[in-house]
XYZ file of C-alpha atoms in Angstrom:
697
model
C -0.097 85.746 -21.914
C -0.129 83.842 -18.915
C -3.154 82.155 -20.067
C -2.217 80.895 -23.499
C 0.991 79.739 -21.818
C -0.904 77.865 -18.996
C -3.584 76.571 -21.999
C -0.106 75.612 -24.318
C 0.946 73.499 -21.096
C -1.940 71.836 -20.838
C -1.972 70.387 -24.486
C 2.040 69.680 -24.133
C 0.727 67.495 -20.837
C -2.423 66.176 -22.674
C -0.567 65.290 -25.529
C 2.161 63.312 -23.612
C -0.661 61.356 -21.391
C -2.073 60.423 -24.826
C 1.779 59.034 -26.283
C 1.902 57.040 -23.257
C -1.318 55.424 -23.271
C -0.520 54.613 -27.109
C 2.654 53.386 -26.074
C 1.288 51.374 -23.357
C -1.967 49.725 -25.550
C 1.236 49.147 -27.862
C 3.442 47.975 -25.716
C 0.776 45.618 -24.504
C -0.302 44.098 -27.859
C 3.190 42.764 -27.843
C 3.859 42.200 -24.556
C 0.658 40.285 -23.565
C -0.651 37.954 -26.242
C -3.611 36.229 -26.476
C -4.040 33.280 -23.375
C -3.628 29.410 -24.306
C -4.264 26.379 -22.730
C -1.682 23.280 -23.200
C -2.331 20.032 -22.220
C 0.836 19.110 -20.233
C -0.882 15.289 -19.957
C -3.452 12.917 -20.057
C -3.568 10.065 -17.081
C -6.412 7.422 -17.274
C -6.540 6.364 -13.445
C -8.094 2.753 -12.000
C -9.771 3.305 -9.262
C -11.043 0.688 -6.081
C -13.584 2.154 -3.994
C -14.064 0.304 -0.514
C -17.583 0.769 -0.091
C -20.456 -1.956 0.813
C -18.836 -3.864 -2.054
C -15.712 -3.636 -4.201
C -16.427 -1.627 -6.781
C -13.974 -0.403 -9.801
C -14.482 2.987 -11.172
C -12.458 5.190 -14.126
C -10.452 8.674 -13.200
C -9.228 10.809 -16.323
C -7.209 13.246 -14.914
C -6.043 16.187 -17.208
C -3.462 18.331 -16.568
C -2.800 22.232 -18.514
C -0.655 24.475 -18.411
C -1.483 28.122 -19.159
C 0.337 30.445 -20.974
C -0.111 34.422 -21.224
C -2.301 37.390 -18.842
C -4.745 36.311 -16.918
C -6.751 39.925 -16.954
C -7.597 39.310 -13.146
C -4.719 37.652 -12.306
C -5.121 33.285 -11.518
C -7.236 34.292 -8.501
C -9.901 36.833 -10.860
C -10.199 33.151 -13.232
C -12.332 30.511 -13.961
C -11.267 26.886 -15.712
C -14.807 24.491 -17.175
C -14.415 21.195 -19.198
C -16.761 19.278 -20.450
C -15.804 15.573 -21.758
C -17.884 14.616 -24.487
C -17.904 11.500 -27.182
C -19.956 11.923 -30.375
C -22.043 15.102 -29.315
C -22.983 14.057 -25.222
C -21.241 15.223 -22.827
C -20.306 12.294 -20.149
C -18.376 14.266 -17.427
C -17.515 17.686 -16.872
C -14.596 19.629 -13.866
C -15.001 23.144 -12.398
C -12.410 25.197 -11.058
C -14.127 28.392 -9.457
C -10.262 29.350 -9.094
C -7.480 29.578 -10.691
C -4.274 29.412 -7.832
C -1.899 29.660 -10.404
C -1.289 28.977 -14.367
C -1.879 25.582 -14.296
C -4.263 23.032 -12.816
C -5.480 19.754 -12.878
C -8.922 18.655 -14.366
C -10.315 15.261 -12.912
C -12.975 13.556 -14.688
C -15.632 10.938 -12.317
C -16.304 7.853 -15.010
C -18.127 4.759 -14.842
C -15.970 2.028 -15.395
C -18.317 0.467 -18.209
C -17.099 4.298 -20.343
C -17.690 3.470 -24.336
C -13.660 3.368 -25.533
C -12.755 5.382 -28.575
C -12.166 8.789 -29.087
C -13.366 11.899 -26.351
C -14.227 15.721 -27.100
C -12.020 17.638 -24.074
C -13.090 21.639 -24.191
C -11.798 23.730 -21.939
C -12.888 27.306 -21.214
C -10.885 29.901 -18.908
C -13.381 32.835 -17.983
C -12.363 35.847 -16.179
C -14.894 36.127 -12.889
C -15.512 39.718 -12.770
C -16.600 40.249 -16.395
C -17.836 37.085 -17.196
C -15.797 37.465 -20.292
C -13.973 33.865 -22.099
C -10.437 34.460 -21.431
C -9.523 31.399 -23.797
C -10.779 28.097 -25.185
C -9.206 24.907 -25.537
C -10.474 21.699 -27.068
C -8.504 18.884 -27.644
C -9.371 14.640 -29.059
C -8.626 12.316 -25.771
C -7.496 9.289 -28.003
C -8.389 6.168 -28.158
C -9.870 5.597 -23.802
C -9.788 2.085 -23.594
C -11.491 -0.261 -20.758
C -11.215 -3.623 -21.123
C -14.688 -4.474 -19.344
C -13.814 -6.993 -16.465
C -16.449 -5.693 -14.442
C -20.496 -6.569 -15.109
C -22.101 -6.001 -12.222
C -20.585 -3.444 -8.714
C -19.865 -7.263 -6.791
C -16.619 -8.542 -7.461
C -17.966 -12.637 -7.820
C -19.068 -11.287 -11.126
C -16.281 -9.832 -12.509
C -15.828 -11.353 -15.681
C -12.396 -13.049 -17.040
C -11.212 -12.901 -20.371
C -11.727 -17.093 -21.242
C -9.917 -16.980 -24.421
C -6.634 -16.965 -22.803
C -4.886 -20.062 -21.640
C -4.244 -20.989 -17.857
C -1.005 -23.003 -18.007
C -1.662 -26.218 -14.973
C 2.278 -25.225 -12.716
C 2.567 -28.086 -10.411
C 2.147 -32.239 -12.575
C 2.645 -33.871 -9.454
C 1.776 -37.570 -8.733
C 0.676 -38.790 -5.660
C 3.390 -40.089 -3.461
C 1.623 -40.294 0.160
C -1.036 -43.758 -0.102
C -3.996 -43.374 1.493
C -4.838 -45.610 4.240
C -7.865 -47.627 5.404
C -9.317 -44.507 7.684
C -8.080 -42.191 4.632
C -10.529 -44.123 2.060
C -13.855 -44.225 4.349
C -13.240 -40.558 4.973
C -12.950 -40.117 1.556
C -9.704 -37.920 1.738
C -5.536 -37.220 2.997
C -5.283 -35.260 5.729
C -1.796 -33.496 4.878
C 0.064 -30.544 5.918
C 2.738 -28.169 4.275
C 5.526 -24.833 5.066
C 2.163 -22.708 5.430
C 4.349 -19.829 3.090
C 4.189 -22.806 -0.254
C 1.231 -22.295 -2.834
C -0.991 -25.630 -2.114
C -1.812 -25.827 -5.888
C -5.793 -27.537 -6.378
C -3.351 -30.281 -8.787
C -1.361 -30.352 -5.060
C -0.486 -34.229 -3.473
C 1.228 -35.220 -0.987
C 3.984 -36.601 0.093
C 4.683 -39.851 2.409
C 6.470 -36.849 4.636
C 3.368 -34.391 4.127
C 0.285 -36.463 6.016
C -0.374 -35.085 9.497
C -2.376 -36.605 11.895
C -3.001 -33.844 14.239
C -2.454 -30.531 13.968
C -0.235 -28.500 16.635
C 1.289 -25.221 16.624
C 4.104 -23.051 19.030
C 3.904 -19.131 19.682
C 4.938 -16.863 21.950
C 2.235 -14.224 23.610
C 1.568 -11.148 21.885
C 1.918 -12.862 18.243
C -0.281 -14.100 15.620
C 0.848 -17.545 14.303
C -0.714 -19.589 10.831
C -1.973 -23.105 11.388
C -2.490 -24.773 8.041
C -3.935 -27.873 6.715
C -4.838 -29.084 3.138
C -7.450 -32.295 2.223
C -6.995 -33.951 -0.751
C -10.002 -35.749 -1.745
C -9.934 -39.268 -3.261
C -13.223 -39.125 -4.675
C -16.421 -36.001 -4.528
C -16.366 -34.440 -1.271
C -19.712 -32.388 -2.336
C -19.307 -29.650 0.482
C -15.956 -30.079 2.864
C -16.703 -27.646 6.338
C -14.305 -26.940 8.826
C -15.186 -25.403 12.209
C -13.221 -25.426 15.440
C -13.795 -26.462 18.964
C -13.530 -24.193 22.606
C -9.915 -24.007 23.031
C -8.997 -25.074 26.868
C -6.268 -25.605 29.169
C -4.349 -23.413 31.226
C -6.147 -21.353 33.542
C -6.702 -17.509 32.012
C -7.000 -16.156 29.099
C -6.789 -18.627 26.213
C -5.198 -18.432 22.797
C -7.995 -17.540 20.553
C -8.946 -18.441 17.004
C -8.952 -15.328 14.922
C -9.833 -16.378 11.621
C -10.198 -18.756 9.536
C -9.988 -18.892 6.167
C -10.234 -20.824 2.413
C -7.385 -21.024 0.311
C -8.261 -19.967 -3.379
C -6.739 -18.880 -7.073
C -6.091 -15.921 -8.640
C -5.257 -15.879 -12.322
C -1.482 -14.825 -12.454
C 0.831 -14.096 -14.708
C 4.062 -16.761 -14.649
C 5.626 -13.959 -14.646
C 6.095 -10.427 -13.846
C 9.026 -9.755 -15.892
C 8.148 -11.622 -19.177
C 3.344 -12.012 -18.992
C 2.517 -12.895 -21.645
C 4.781 -16.263 -21.179
C 1.585 -17.737 -19.720
C -0.297 -17.703 -16.400
C -1.640 -19.916 -14.058
C -4.455 -19.942 -11.333
C -2.638 -19.735 -8.056
C -3.224 -19.943 -4.571
C -3.320 -16.821 -2.865
C -6.398 -15.484 -1.730
C -6.603 -16.731 1.838
C -10.317 -15.273 2.058
C -12.755 -16.150 5.302
C -15.043 -18.570 5.000
C -15.256 -22.013 6.349
C -17.084 -23.742 3.999
C -15.644 -24.938 0.206
C -16.660 -28.198 -2.299
C -14.151 -30.372 -3.733
C -14.067 -32.632 -6.597
C -11.756 -36.126 -6.917
C -8.274 -35.658 -6.849
C -8.012 -31.676 -6.008
C -6.579 -30.103 -3.098
C -7.766 -27.365 -0.797
C -5.953 -25.661 1.944
C -7.063 -24.105 5.105
C -5.636 -21.545 6.881
C -6.240 -20.855 11.023
C -4.607 -17.905 12.480
C -4.057 -18.186 16.194
C -3.915 -15.614 18.676
C -1.976 -15.178 22.095
C -3.090 -11.880 24.160
C 0.214 -10.533 26.577
C -2.081 -11.978 28.984
C -3.032 -15.681 27.524
C -1.266 -17.751 30.697
C 1.992 -19.927 29.014
C 1.365 -23.869 28.824
C -0.328 -26.371 27.216
C -3.451 -26.223 25.206
C -5.521 -28.620 22.875
C -8.828 -28.516 21.334
C -10.647 -30.346 17.747
C -10.474 -29.055 14.108
C -14.599 -31.289 12.884
C -14.396 -31.598 9.166
C -17.435 -32.269 8.144
C -18.013 -33.994 4.673
C -20.622 -35.514 2.405
C -19.614 -38.534 3.785
C -19.614 -37.289 7.347
C -17.604 -35.862 10.206
C -14.276 -36.325 11.756
C -12.653 -34.392 14.968
C -8.946 -33.993 13.788
C -7.027 -32.784 17.586
C -5.469 -29.665 18.067
C -2.691 -28.631 19.876
C -1.048 -25.325 20.725
C 1.582 -24.467 23.550
C 2.241 -21.038 24.321
C 5.356 -19.733 25.721
C 6.672 -18.266 28.659
C 7.362 -15.042 27.401
C 5.413 -12.284 24.847
C 7.034 -11.138 21.660
C 7.319 -6.758 21.557
C 8.409 -4.627 19.101
C 11.894 -3.617 18.202
C 13.034 -0.332 19.637
C 15.651 -0.030 16.714
C 13.230 -0.620 14.303
C 10.700 0.370 12.358
C 8.407 -0.795 9.512
C 5.757 0.100 7.163
C 4.719 0.547 3.261
C 5.762 2.566 1.083
C 2.840 3.889 0.086
C -0.424 2.939 1.179
C -3.925 4.157 -0.264
C -6.787 3.321 1.448
C -8.173 7.441 2.241
C -7.338 8.041 -1.373
C -10.461 8.437 -2.591
C -11.588 10.577 0.711
C -11.402 14.117 -1.858
C -13.273 12.344 -4.786
C -16.090 14.349 -5.890
C -18.221 11.860 -7.280
C -18.804 9.981 -2.894
C -21.054 11.381 -1.047
C -20.880 12.553 3.116
C -22.491 8.429 3.860
C -19.993 6.747 1.112
C -16.639 8.651 2.921
C -17.897 7.360 6.366
C -17.867 4.174 4.647
C -14.786 4.522 3.535
C -13.349 5.559 6.727
C -15.047 2.720 8.876
C -12.967 0.540 5.770
C -10.049 1.614 6.748
C -9.483 1.565 9.784
C -10.246 -2.307 9.704
C -6.715 -2.065 6.806
C -5.054 -0.078 9.228
C -5.749 -2.451 12.690
C -4.857 -5.099 9.567
C -1.546 -3.693 9.537
C -0.908 -3.332 12.921
C -1.151 -6.879 13.511
C 1.155 -7.417 10.947
C 3.657 -5.548 12.400
C 3.563 -2.461 11.065
C 4.436 0.874 13.105
C 4.285 3.077 10.196
C 1.939 4.458 8.119
C 2.915 6.264 4.977
C -0.233 7.517 3.345
C -0.295 8.591 -0.717
C -1.647 11.777 -1.428
C -4.496 11.682 -4.030
C -2.907 12.303 -7.789
C -4.285 15.952 -7.557
C -4.450 19.078 -5.325
C -8.005 20.956 -5.537
C -9.629 23.140 -2.853
C -12.740 23.084 -0.935
C -15.127 25.429 -1.622
C -14.142 27.266 1.434
C -10.885 28.019 -0.382
C -9.254 25.903 1.892
C -6.487 22.597 1.160
C -8.788 19.577 0.430
C -6.833 17.102 2.607
C -10.169 14.934 4.116
C -7.637 11.975 3.100
C -4.789 13.411 5.598
C -7.007 13.890 7.881
C -8.556 10.288 7.672
C -5.292 8.848 7.456
C -4.022 10.756 11.107
C -8.184 9.929 12.588
C -7.149 5.656 11.722
C -3.578 6.392 12.782
C -4.455 7.362 16.377
C -7.434 5.767 16.941
C -5.327 2.625 15.720
C -3.218 3.288 18.183
C 0.239 2.826 15.811
C 3.502 4.725 17.878
C 6.141 5.158 15.153
C 6.083 7.795 13.208
C 3.156 9.299 10.541
C 4.995 9.731 6.814
C 2.492 11.705 4.369
C 3.358 11.383 0.686
C 2.039 15.019 -0.599
C 4.695 14.645 -3.753
C 0.900 14.780 -6.668
C -0.396 17.899 -4.650
C 2.817 19.340 -5.026
C 3.517 18.476 -8.828
C 6.638 16.922 -7.772
C 5.652 12.919 -9.038
C 6.987 11.224 -11.441
C 6.638 12.414 -15.572
C 3.767 10.397 -16.324
C 1.803 10.248 -13.198
C -0.651 12.811 -12.840
C 0.784 15.306 -9.946
C 4.036 15.697 -11.867
C 7.195 17.522 -12.180
C 5.721 18.689 -15.901
C 3.107 20.991 -14.450
C 5.575 22.328 -11.283
C 5.918 25.981 -10.537
C 8.812 27.073 -8.800
C 7.161 30.493 -7.638
C 3.865 28.141 -6.413
C 4.532 24.946 -5.328
C 6.938 25.453 -3.020
C 3.991 28.177 -0.923
C 1.953 25.329 -1.662
C 3.542 22.964 0.770
C 4.099 25.805 3.314
C -0.463 26.356 2.921
C -0.619 22.457 2.952
C 1.111 22.304 6.111
C -0.101 25.098 7.719
C -3.788 23.678 7.507
C -3.080 20.694 8.520
C -1.454 21.900 11.790
C -4.572 24.730 12.921
C -7.108 21.909 11.546
C -5.677 18.371 12.860
C -5.119 18.537 16.242
C -4.063 14.746 17.153
C -1.386 15.734 14.357
C 0.396 17.837 16.914
C 1.053 15.012 19.211
C 2.437 12.538 16.818
C 5.893 11.894 14.976
C 4.636 14.231 11.913
C 6.826 13.922 8.594
C 6.235 15.299 4.895
C 7.757 13.581 1.917
C 7.374 15.675 -1.202
C 9.416 13.351 -3.558
C 9.250 10.099 -3.690
C 12.255 7.592 -6.097
C 13.764 10.812 -7.005
C 16.538 11.055 -9.270
C 17.044 12.923 -12.879
C 16.788 11.424 -16.195
C 15.285 11.706 -19.470
C 11.820 11.775 -18.648
C 12.183 14.162 -15.216
C 15.633 16.367 -15.683
C 14.541 18.539 -12.796
C 13.435 16.282 -9.958
C 16.167 16.786 -7.656
C 16.280 20.205 -7.976
C 11.713 20.626 -7.336
C 12.254 18.086 -4.376
C 15.163 20.388 -3.164
C 12.988 23.686 -3.879
C 9.980 21.617 -1.156
C 12.693 20.308 1.086
C 13.352 24.068 1.670
C 9.986 24.992 2.280
C 9.177 22.023 4.858
C 12.500 23.170 6.747
C 11.486 26.750 6.849
C 8.336 25.571 8.223
C 10.443 23.788 11.063
C 9.177 20.208 10.137
C 10.307 17.093 9.445
C 10.588 15.776 6.195
C 11.343 12.522 3.822
C 12.060 11.361 0.873
C 12.886 8.453 -1.443
C 15.924 7.992 -3.432
C 17.144 5.471 -5.956
C 20.821 7.531 -6.533
C 22.889 9.515 -4.398
C 22.098 13.024 -3.984
C 22.630 16.319 -2.110
C 18.867 16.322 -0.686
C 19.190 16.982 2.725
C 15.849 15.269 4.598
C 15.691 13.217 7.678
C 14.606 10.507 6.859
C 15.344 8.717 3.633
C 14.488 5.677 1.937
C 16.675 4.201 -0.676
C 20.393 2.395 -1.362
C 22.548 6.187 -1.220
C 23.741 6.511 2.221
C 22.075 10.352 2.437
C 23.530 13.423 3.978
C 22.247 13.583 7.205
C 19.128 12.510 9.311
C 17.922 8.548 9.173
C 18.430 5.427 6.566
C 15.171 3.462 5.874
C 15.717 0.018 3.599
C 13.710 0.354 0.353
C 14.129 -3.347 -1.395
C 11.736 -2.961 -3.848
C 13.528 -5.564 -6.135
C 12.209 -8.641 -2.727
C 8.977 -7.762 -2.366
C 7.395 -6.439 -5.437
C 7.780 -9.817 -6.780
C 5.017 -10.638 -4.578
C 4.830 -14.058 -4.804
C 7.335 -15.066 -3.046
C 6.721 -15.399 0.872
C 10.377 -15.960 1.132
C 11.852 -13.331 -0.019
C 9.680 -11.509 1.876
C 9.777 -12.955 5.220
C 13.582 -12.881 4.739
C 13.175 -8.740 3.875
C 11.298 -7.520 6.826
C 13.126 -10.641 8.949
C 16.497 -11.491 9.503
C 18.153 -10.334 6.668
C 16.894 -6.721 7.342
C 17.635 -7.113 11.349
C 21.225 -7.604 10.343
C 21.959 -4.398 8.296
C 22.988 -0.456 9.670
C 19.207 0.604 8.749
C 16.794 1.978 11.481
C 13.810 0.949 9.454
C 12.113 -0.596 6.360
C 9.284 0.605 3.679
C 9.050 -0.865 0.682
C 6.692 0.292 -1.761
C 3.703 -2.571 -2.503
C 0.624 -2.295 -2.659
C -1.744 -3.288 -0.380
C -5.433 -1.493 -2.181
C -5.517 -1.131 -6.098
C -5.813 2.594 -6.481
C -4.432 2.904 -9.653
C -4.737 -0.858 -10.714
C -3.813 -2.125 -13.889
C -7.967 -3.022 -14.070
C -10.131 -6.230 -11.816
C -6.997 -6.006 -9.332
C -7.962 -9.833 -8.502
C -7.148 -10.716 -11.842
C -3.755 -10.814 -14.908
C -6.063 -11.241 -17.303
C -7.333 -8.178 -17.986
C -3.375 -6.003 -17.866
C -1.218 -4.717 -20.776
C 2.201 -7.340 -20.757
C 3.925 -4.790 -18.909
C 1.576 -4.044 -16.289
C 0.614 -7.171 -13.675
C -1.110 -6.526 -10.403
C 1.771 -5.899 -7.562
C -0.365 -6.698 -4.561
C 0.856 -8.320 -1.212
C -2.684 -7.952 -0.111
C -5.836 -7.522 -1.705
C -8.647 -4.998 -1.489
C -12.023 -6.453 0.709
C -14.741 -4.583 2.549
C -13.901 -6.110 6.033
C -10.585 -5.277 5.332
C -7.330 -6.524 2.733
C -7.728 -9.915 1.848
C -4.542 -11.567 2.947
C -2.198 -13.606 0.853
C 0.677 -15.677 2.224
C 3.307 -13.097 1.115
C 1.235 -10.838 3.733
C 1.318 -13.421 6.280
C 5.234 -13.794 5.243
C 5.514 -10.127 6.027
C 4.422 -10.451 9.303
C 6.014 -13.923 10.306
C 9.720 -11.814 8.781
C 8.867 -9.090 11.538
C 8.056 -11.765 14.153
C 11.569 -12.977 13.046
C 12.952 -10.247 14.127
C 11.484 -9.297 17.524
C 12.725 -13.375 18.554
C 15.885 -11.634 17.687
C 15.342 -8.982 19.502
C 14.469 -10.775 22.776
C 17.714 -13.379 21.805
C 19.788 -10.887 21.516
C 18.828 -9.208 25.033
C 19.143 -12.782 26.524
C 22.553 -13.004 24.527
C 23.717 -9.626 26.307
C 22.173 -10.666 30.108
C 24.555 -14.512 29.792
C 27.944 -12.255 28.488
C 27.031 -10.227 31.643
C 27.164 -13.007 34.164
C 29.350 -14.093 36.223
C 27.984 -17.180 36.134
C 30.215 -18.960 33.930
C 27.584 -21.316 32.842
C 25.358 -18.756 31.839
C 28.247 -16.650 29.541
C 28.887 -20.041 28.201
C 25.263 -20.045 27.031
C 25.210 -16.458 25.828
C 28.293 -17.157 23.440
C 26.938 -19.821 21.754
C 24.174 -18.575 20.967
C 25.634 -15.824 19.846
C 27.802 -18.516 17.218
C 24.226 -19.686 16.174
C 22.518 -16.866 16.099
C 25.053 -14.971 13.784
C 25.005 -18.229 11.563
C 21.641 -17.602 10.683
C 22.223 -14.247 10.673
C 25.179 -15.474 7.636
C 22.664 -17.733 6.045
C 19.833 -16.375 5.704
C 20.366 -14.595 2.172
C 19.841 -18.043 1.394
C 17.672 -19.606 3.720
C 14.192 -21.824 2.386
C 11.040 -21.389 4.149
C 11.483 -24.609 5.658
C 15.724 -23.379 7.749
C 13.394 -19.897 8.595
C 11.388 -22.084 10.174
C 14.583 -23.964 12.463
C 16.282 -20.745 12.954
C 12.849 -19.710 14.616
C 13.167 -22.955 17.028
C 16.562 -22.245 17.734
C 15.946 -18.573 18.834
C 13.320 -20.258 20.853
C 15.445 -22.855 22.415
C 18.272 -20.377 23.210
C 15.383 -18.188 25.058
C 14.103 -20.632 27.371
C 17.722 -22.059 27.582
C 19.066 -18.384 29.377
C 15.916 -17.236 30.936
C 15.124 -21.560 32.739
C 18.829 -19.777 34.271
C 18.397 -19.322 38.814
C 18.600 -15.281 39.191
C 17.178 -14.397 35.989
C 14.841 -11.595 35.677
C 13.079 -12.703 33.068
C 9.872 -14.324 34.160
C 10.346 -17.735 32.403
């Protein structure tokens, strides 16, 4: 009896277990449909890679999302993808282990890749069973690239000859050539260094010069420019500078001679289809150029006085050699008896810099990465010499891992090392929004692929990896920037929420954060770029309206100069390209761009550092205006507190003059800005020359 009851009990138990198994299988079939893959974004990025030459390449980034249950989870699944055209594979990409239910595929392509439609195949494979989980085929439509580059040398980039280049300057010659001018074949002339001299520009009588002079403080860089208007074909024109002589001690030095060259630019950034012109923006290192009759050519010299340079008068000569002989022009330099120094109350930067973004690219060798690093050092040195105090590097457009599974942050490592090696003293702000999928929709690494359960955790992993593996970071004033120009709109309704989640992760790691915004938000961060006043932390100026119209030296000098000084902001960091990652084709021309996208270059990419423009130099002039203003502020404060009535009166007069400059800077011309500089120098010298002062001049 007991045996029969036990047997019956076992049958019931087996039946119950079997029933549960069947229910589980049924439920599994209902709740876990087949895995599917969805394409969420497609981005074609124009890359500029700084190697032995400036190379242009392409990068196709496909964002995808996975729907359904992966048998072994994301960590047990790999993704592989192929990009082909007409049956021929053009590129492939492999993700050995997924992090979450989505990701990005990156296809590295040559710039001359054939246009047209491409076939994409994505395959998910279970790592343990080697079984295919899901396959997605997709047509990437109409990959079109304008073949602006025939070889890897920028000098051989093609330009579109069908687009007419308008002549923007129809000037008549006002200056009268002297007999000496006629004999040597040119008129020597000069206009404000930050105003363009076009090939067909002509001098006014007031522009004609017979010598060149400059006045600068110690620890300052200052431009000297002059132009030749050819009365006849001069052949090759060569310029050289003699040894600079004067006071005992280290003299000022000629840092560089540049020939100003033209680039094809749209007449208007707002309506680029309105026409194009050859605009004199490139300050290319060199001292020799051919010059035809009726043409003008500008030369740009940069003089540097170190902090140790002795004040006083210096002289030299500028030799100009043409096919008709050699002429020497007197050069005089005055070094002022004081040194410029960084303002303690202001920071200066670009949001963002792109020079190390290629460090994680998979189509580069270790030797090429080292070349990129060495070239990047030249950029950072140039940034520092031009007055920047902070660096805001832009991360790669997608997150990826190294073979050992750790985050690939070689771009951050390179930027940190260069920041330290060059000797920056301001904050280091790493923009990593693309890595954590918080960028604007329409870009790779956008909020379309954001996962609230994964990316806040990834943010912490990135911070932890950097702190543990990059020792130099611990000595820096480090900020993490997970969002740029954050706002909620039709394209990205969740950007504020996403930024808030990432900022929380940063805060929980006891780290400092930064963000840029277009509108008032409830986001709390340590640095906020943008007009809306933040709820906490520092407030930095983000004057894109003045600086993204980069062919405007007046606005650039004003923005970085006295216009910034009179604000409450503790720093300024507008968005402006300095190299051309994601350029609209050849960065040196607008002729190959769509009407909606002209190049935004405050400086152009080069392998010996950025190729400067008058606007890049205007930024430095503006920052130097702020340094002169700081010296004047200290002199005024000293004079106001002095028991000497004469000094007190000087302080009152200087303060009145200074306030007038600040009040008028919004509408000041470049020439008026130069006069502001001279007025500040005069008052600094006058107060500093009074007996008993401690300024040393």
